[in-house]
JSON list of C-alpha atoms in Angstrom, two decimals:
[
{"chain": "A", "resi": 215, "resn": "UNK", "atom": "CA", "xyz": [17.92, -6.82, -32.54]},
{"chain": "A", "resi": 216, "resn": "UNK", "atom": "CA", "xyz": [17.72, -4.02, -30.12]},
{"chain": "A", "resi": 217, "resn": "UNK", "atom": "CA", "xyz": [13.81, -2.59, -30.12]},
{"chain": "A", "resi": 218, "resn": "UNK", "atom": "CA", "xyz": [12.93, 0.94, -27.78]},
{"chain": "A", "resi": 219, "resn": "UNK", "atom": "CA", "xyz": [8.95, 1.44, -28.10]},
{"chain": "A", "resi": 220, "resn": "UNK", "atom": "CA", "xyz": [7.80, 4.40, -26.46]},
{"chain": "A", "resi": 221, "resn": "UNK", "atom": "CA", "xyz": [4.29, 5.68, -25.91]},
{"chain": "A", "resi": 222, "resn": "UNK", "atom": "CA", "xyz": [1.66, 7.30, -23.60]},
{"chain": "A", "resi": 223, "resn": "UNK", "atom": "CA", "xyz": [1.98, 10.35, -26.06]},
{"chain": "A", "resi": 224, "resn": "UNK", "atom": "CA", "xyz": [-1.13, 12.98, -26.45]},
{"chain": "A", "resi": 225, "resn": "UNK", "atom": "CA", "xyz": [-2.75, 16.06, -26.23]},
{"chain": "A", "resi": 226, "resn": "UNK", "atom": "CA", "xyz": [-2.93, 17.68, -22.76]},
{"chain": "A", "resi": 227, "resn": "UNK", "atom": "CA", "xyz": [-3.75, 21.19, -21.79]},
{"chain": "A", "resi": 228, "resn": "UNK", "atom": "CA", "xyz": [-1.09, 22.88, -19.68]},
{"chain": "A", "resi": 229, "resn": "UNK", "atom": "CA", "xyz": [-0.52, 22.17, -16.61]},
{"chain": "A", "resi": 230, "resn": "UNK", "atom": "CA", "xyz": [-1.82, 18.62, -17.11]},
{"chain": "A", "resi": 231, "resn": "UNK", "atom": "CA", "xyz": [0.32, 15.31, -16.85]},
{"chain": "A", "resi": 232, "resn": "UNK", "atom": "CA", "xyz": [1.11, 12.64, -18.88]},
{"chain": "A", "resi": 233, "resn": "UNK", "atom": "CA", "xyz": [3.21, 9.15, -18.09]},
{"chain": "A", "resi": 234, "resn": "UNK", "atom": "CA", "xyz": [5.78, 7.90, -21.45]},
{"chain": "A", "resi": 235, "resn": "UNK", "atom": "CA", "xyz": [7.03, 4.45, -21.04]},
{"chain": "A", "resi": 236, "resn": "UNK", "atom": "CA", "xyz": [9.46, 3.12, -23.28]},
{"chain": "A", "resi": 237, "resn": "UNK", "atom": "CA", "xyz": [9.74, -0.61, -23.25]},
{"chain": "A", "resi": 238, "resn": "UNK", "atom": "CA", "xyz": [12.72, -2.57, -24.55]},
{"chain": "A", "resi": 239, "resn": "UNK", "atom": "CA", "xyz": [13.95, -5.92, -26.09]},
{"chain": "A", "resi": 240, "resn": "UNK", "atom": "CA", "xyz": [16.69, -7.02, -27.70]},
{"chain": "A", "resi": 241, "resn": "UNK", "atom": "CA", "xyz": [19.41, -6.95, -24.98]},
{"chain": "A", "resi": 242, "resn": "UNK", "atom": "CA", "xyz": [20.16, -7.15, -21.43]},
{"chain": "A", "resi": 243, "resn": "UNK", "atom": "CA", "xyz": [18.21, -3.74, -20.30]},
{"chain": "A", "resi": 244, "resn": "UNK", "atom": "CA", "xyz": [19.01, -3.76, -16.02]},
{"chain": "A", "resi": 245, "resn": "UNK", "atom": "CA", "xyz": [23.03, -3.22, -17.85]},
{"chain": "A", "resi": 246, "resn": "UNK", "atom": "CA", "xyz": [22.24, -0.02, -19.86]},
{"chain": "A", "resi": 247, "resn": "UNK", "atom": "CA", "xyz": [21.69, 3.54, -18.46]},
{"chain": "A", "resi": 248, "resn": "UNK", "atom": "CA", "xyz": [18.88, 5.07, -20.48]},
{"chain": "A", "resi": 249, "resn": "UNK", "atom": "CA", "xyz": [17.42, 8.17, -21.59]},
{"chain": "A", "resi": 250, "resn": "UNK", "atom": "CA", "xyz": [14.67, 10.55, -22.33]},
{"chain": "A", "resi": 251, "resn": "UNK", "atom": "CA", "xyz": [15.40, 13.48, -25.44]},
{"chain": "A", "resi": 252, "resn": "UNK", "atom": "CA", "xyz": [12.59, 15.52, -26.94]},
{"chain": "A", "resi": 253, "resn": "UNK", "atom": "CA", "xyz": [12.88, 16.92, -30.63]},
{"chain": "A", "resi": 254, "resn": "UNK", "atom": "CA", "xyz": [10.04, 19.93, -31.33]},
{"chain": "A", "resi": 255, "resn": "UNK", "atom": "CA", "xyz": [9.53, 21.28, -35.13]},
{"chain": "A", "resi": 256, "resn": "UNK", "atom": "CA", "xyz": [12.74, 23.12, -36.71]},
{"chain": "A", "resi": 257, "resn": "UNK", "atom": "CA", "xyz": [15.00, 22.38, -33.68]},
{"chain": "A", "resi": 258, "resn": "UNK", "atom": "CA", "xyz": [17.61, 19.88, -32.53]},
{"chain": "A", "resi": 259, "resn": "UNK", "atom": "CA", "xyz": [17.15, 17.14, -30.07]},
{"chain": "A", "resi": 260, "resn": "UNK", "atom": "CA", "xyz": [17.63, 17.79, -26.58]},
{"chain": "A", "resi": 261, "resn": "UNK", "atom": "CA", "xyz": [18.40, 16.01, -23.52]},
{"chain": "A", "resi": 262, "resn": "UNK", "atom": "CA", "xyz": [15.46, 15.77, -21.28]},
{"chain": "A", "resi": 263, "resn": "UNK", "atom": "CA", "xyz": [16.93, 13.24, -18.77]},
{"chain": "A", "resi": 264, "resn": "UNK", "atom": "CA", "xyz": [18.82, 10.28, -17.97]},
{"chain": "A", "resi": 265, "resn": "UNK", "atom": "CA", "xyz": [18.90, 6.88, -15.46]},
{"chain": "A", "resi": 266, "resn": "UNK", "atom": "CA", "xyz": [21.70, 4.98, -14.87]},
{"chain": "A", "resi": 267, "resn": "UNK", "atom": "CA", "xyz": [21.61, 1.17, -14.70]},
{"chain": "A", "resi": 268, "resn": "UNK", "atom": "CA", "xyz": [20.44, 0.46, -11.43]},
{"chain": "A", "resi": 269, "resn": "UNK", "atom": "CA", "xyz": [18.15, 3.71, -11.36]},
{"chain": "A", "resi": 270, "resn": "UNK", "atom": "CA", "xyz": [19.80, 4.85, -8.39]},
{"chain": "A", "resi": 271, "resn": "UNK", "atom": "CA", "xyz": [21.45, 8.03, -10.31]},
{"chain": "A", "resi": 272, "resn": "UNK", "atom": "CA", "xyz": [19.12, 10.42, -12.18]},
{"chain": "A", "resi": 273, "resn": "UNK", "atom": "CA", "xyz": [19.98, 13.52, -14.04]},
{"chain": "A", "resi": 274, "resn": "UNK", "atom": "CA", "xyz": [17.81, 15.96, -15.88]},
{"chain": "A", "resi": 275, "resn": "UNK", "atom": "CA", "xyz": [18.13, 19.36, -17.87]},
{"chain": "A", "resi": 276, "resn": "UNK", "atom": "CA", "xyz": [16.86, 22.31, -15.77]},
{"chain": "A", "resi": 277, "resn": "UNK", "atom": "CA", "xyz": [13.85, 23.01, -17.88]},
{"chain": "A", "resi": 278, "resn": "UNK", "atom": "CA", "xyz": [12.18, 20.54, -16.47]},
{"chain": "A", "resi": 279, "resn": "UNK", "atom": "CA", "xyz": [13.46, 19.47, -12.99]},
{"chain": "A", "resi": 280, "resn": "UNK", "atom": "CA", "xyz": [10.92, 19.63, -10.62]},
{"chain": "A", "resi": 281, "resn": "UNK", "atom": "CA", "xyz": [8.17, 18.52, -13.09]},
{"chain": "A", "resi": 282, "resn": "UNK", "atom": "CA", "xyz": [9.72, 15.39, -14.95]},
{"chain": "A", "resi": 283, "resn": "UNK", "atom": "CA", "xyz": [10.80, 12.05, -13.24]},
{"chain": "A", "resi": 284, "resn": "UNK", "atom": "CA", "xyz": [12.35, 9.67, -15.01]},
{"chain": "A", "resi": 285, "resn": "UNK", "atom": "CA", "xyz": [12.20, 6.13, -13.55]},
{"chain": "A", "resi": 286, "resn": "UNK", "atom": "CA", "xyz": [12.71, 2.49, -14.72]},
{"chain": "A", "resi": 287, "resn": "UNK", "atom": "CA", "xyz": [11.42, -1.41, -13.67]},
{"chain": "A", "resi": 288, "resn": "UNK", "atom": "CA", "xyz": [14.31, -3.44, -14.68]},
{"chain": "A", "resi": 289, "resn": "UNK", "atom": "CA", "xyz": [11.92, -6.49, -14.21]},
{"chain": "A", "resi": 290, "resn": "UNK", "atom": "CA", "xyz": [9.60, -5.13, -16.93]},
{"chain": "A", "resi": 291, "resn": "UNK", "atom": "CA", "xyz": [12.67, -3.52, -18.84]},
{"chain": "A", "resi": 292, "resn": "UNK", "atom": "CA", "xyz": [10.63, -0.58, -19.31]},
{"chain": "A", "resi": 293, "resn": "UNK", "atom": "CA", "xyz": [11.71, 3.11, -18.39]},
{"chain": "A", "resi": 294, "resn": "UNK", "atom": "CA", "xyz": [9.18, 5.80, -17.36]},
{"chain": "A", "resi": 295, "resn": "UNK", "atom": "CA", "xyz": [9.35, 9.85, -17.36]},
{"chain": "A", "resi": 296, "resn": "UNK", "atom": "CA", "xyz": [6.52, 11.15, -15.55]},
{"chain": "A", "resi": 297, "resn": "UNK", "atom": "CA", "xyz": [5.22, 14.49, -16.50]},
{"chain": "A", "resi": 298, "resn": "UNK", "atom": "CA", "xyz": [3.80, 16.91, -14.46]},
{"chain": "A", "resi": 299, "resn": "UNK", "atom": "CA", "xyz": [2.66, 20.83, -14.97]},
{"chain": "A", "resi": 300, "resn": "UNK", "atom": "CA", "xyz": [3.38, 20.47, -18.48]},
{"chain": "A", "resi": 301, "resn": "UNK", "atom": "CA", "xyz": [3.96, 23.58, -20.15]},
{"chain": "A", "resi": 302, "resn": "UNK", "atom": "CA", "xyz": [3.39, 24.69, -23.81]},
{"chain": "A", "resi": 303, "resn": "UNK", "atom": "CA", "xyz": [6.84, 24.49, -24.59]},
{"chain": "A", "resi": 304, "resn": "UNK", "atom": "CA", "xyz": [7.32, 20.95, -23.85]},
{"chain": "A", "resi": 305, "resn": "UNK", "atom": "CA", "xyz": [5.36, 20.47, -26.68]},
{"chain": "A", "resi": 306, "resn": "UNK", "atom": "CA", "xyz": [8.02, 17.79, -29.07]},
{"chain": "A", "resi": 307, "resn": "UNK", "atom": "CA", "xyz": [8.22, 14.05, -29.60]},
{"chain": "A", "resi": 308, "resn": "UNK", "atom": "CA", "xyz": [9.96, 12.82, -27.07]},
{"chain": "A", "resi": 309, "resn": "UNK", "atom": "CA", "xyz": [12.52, 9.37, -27.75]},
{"chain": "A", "resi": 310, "resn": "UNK", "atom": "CA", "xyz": [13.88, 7.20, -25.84]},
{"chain": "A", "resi": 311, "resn": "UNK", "atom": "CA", "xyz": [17.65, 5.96, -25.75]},
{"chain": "A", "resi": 312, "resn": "UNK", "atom": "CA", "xyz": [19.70, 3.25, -24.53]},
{"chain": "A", "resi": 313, "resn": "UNK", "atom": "CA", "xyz": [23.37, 4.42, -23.75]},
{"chain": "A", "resi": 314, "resn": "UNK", "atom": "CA", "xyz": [26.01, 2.63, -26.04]},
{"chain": "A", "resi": 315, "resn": "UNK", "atom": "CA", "xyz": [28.29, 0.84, -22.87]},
{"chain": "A", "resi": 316, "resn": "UNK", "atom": "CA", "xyz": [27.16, -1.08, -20.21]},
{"chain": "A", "resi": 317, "resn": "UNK", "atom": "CA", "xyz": [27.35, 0.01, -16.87]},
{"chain": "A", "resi": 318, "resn": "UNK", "atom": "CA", "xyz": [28.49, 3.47, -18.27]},
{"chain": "A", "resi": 319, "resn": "UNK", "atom": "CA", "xyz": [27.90, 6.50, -16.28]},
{"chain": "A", "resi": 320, "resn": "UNK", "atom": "CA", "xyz": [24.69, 9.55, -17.52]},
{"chain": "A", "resi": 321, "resn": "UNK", "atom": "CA", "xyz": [25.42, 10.96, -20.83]},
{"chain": "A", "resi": 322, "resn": "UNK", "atom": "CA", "xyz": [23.55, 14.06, -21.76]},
{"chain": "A", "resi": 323, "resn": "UNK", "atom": "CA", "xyz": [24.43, 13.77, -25.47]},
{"chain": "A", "resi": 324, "resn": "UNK", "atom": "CA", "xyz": [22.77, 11.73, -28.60]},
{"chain": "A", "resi": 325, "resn": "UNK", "atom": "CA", "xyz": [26.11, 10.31, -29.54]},
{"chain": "A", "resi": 326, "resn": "UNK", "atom": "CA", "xyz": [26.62, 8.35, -26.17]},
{"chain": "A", "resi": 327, "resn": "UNK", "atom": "CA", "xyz": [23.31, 6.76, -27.11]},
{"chain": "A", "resi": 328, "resn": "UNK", "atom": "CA", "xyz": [23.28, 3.81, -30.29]},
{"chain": "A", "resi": 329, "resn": "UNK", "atom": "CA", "xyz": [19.43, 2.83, -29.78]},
{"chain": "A", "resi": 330, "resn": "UNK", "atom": "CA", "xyz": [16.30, 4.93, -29.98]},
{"chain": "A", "resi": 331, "resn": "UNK", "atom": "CA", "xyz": [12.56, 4.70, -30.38]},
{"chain": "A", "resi": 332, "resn": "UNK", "atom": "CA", "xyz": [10.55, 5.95, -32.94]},
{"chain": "A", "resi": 333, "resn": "UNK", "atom": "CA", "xyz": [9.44, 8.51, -30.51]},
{"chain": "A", "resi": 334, "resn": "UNK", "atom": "CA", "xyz": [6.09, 9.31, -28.98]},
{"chain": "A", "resi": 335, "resn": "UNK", "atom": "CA", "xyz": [4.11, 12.90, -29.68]},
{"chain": "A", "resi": 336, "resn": "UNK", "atom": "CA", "xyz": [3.66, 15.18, -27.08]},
{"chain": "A", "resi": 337, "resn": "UNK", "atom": "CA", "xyz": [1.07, 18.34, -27.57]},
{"chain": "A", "resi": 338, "resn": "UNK", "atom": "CA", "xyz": [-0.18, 21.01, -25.26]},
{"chain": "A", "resi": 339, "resn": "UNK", "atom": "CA", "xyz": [-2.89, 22.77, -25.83]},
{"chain": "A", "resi": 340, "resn": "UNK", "atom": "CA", "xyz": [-3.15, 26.43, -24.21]}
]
């Protein structure tokens, strides 16, 4: 059984920072490219970013390039997006995915992804 657990979730002010970790279980994670979407009230998910495999190929929407990293420790089988100079409008939960094939290259969409978390709240205060 395939688990994603994200968290580091909160309530920052803008401009502020805040780490999300997702870890995993379930299968062999250093084989799966994974991602980062974010889902805010009364609109759809959304790609936030992605990590291949090995973590040596990173892709991100523009929205947030510049700010967000996403990373990953295939020895802890946890992947990371750092969050810097957070805006109001990233205000969403924000999930974590594991891409359906092995070894596959980024997807930007939900339906190359078959596992997610339960997600992790992320507020911004003005």
């Amino acid at each position: 059984q395939v688990q994603l657990v994200e968290s580091g979730g909160g309530l920052v002010q803008a401009g502020g920072s805040l780490r999300l970790s997702c870890a995993a279980s379930g299968r062999t994670f250093s084989m799966y490219a994974m991602a980062w979407f974010r889902q805010a009230p009364g609109r759809e998910r959304e790609f936030v970013a992605a990590i291949n495999w090995s973590g040596s190929t990173t892709d991100s929407v523009d929205s947030v390039k510049g700010r967000f990293t996403i990373s990953r420790d295939n020895a802890k089988n946890t992947v990371y997006l750092q969050m810097n100079s957070l805006k109001p409008e990233d205000t969403a939960i924000y999930f974590c995915a594991s891409d359906r094939l092995p070894w596959s290259s980024l997807h930007l969409t939900t339906d190359a992804y078959d596992y997610w978390g339960q997600g992790t709240q992320v507020t911004l205060s003005s």
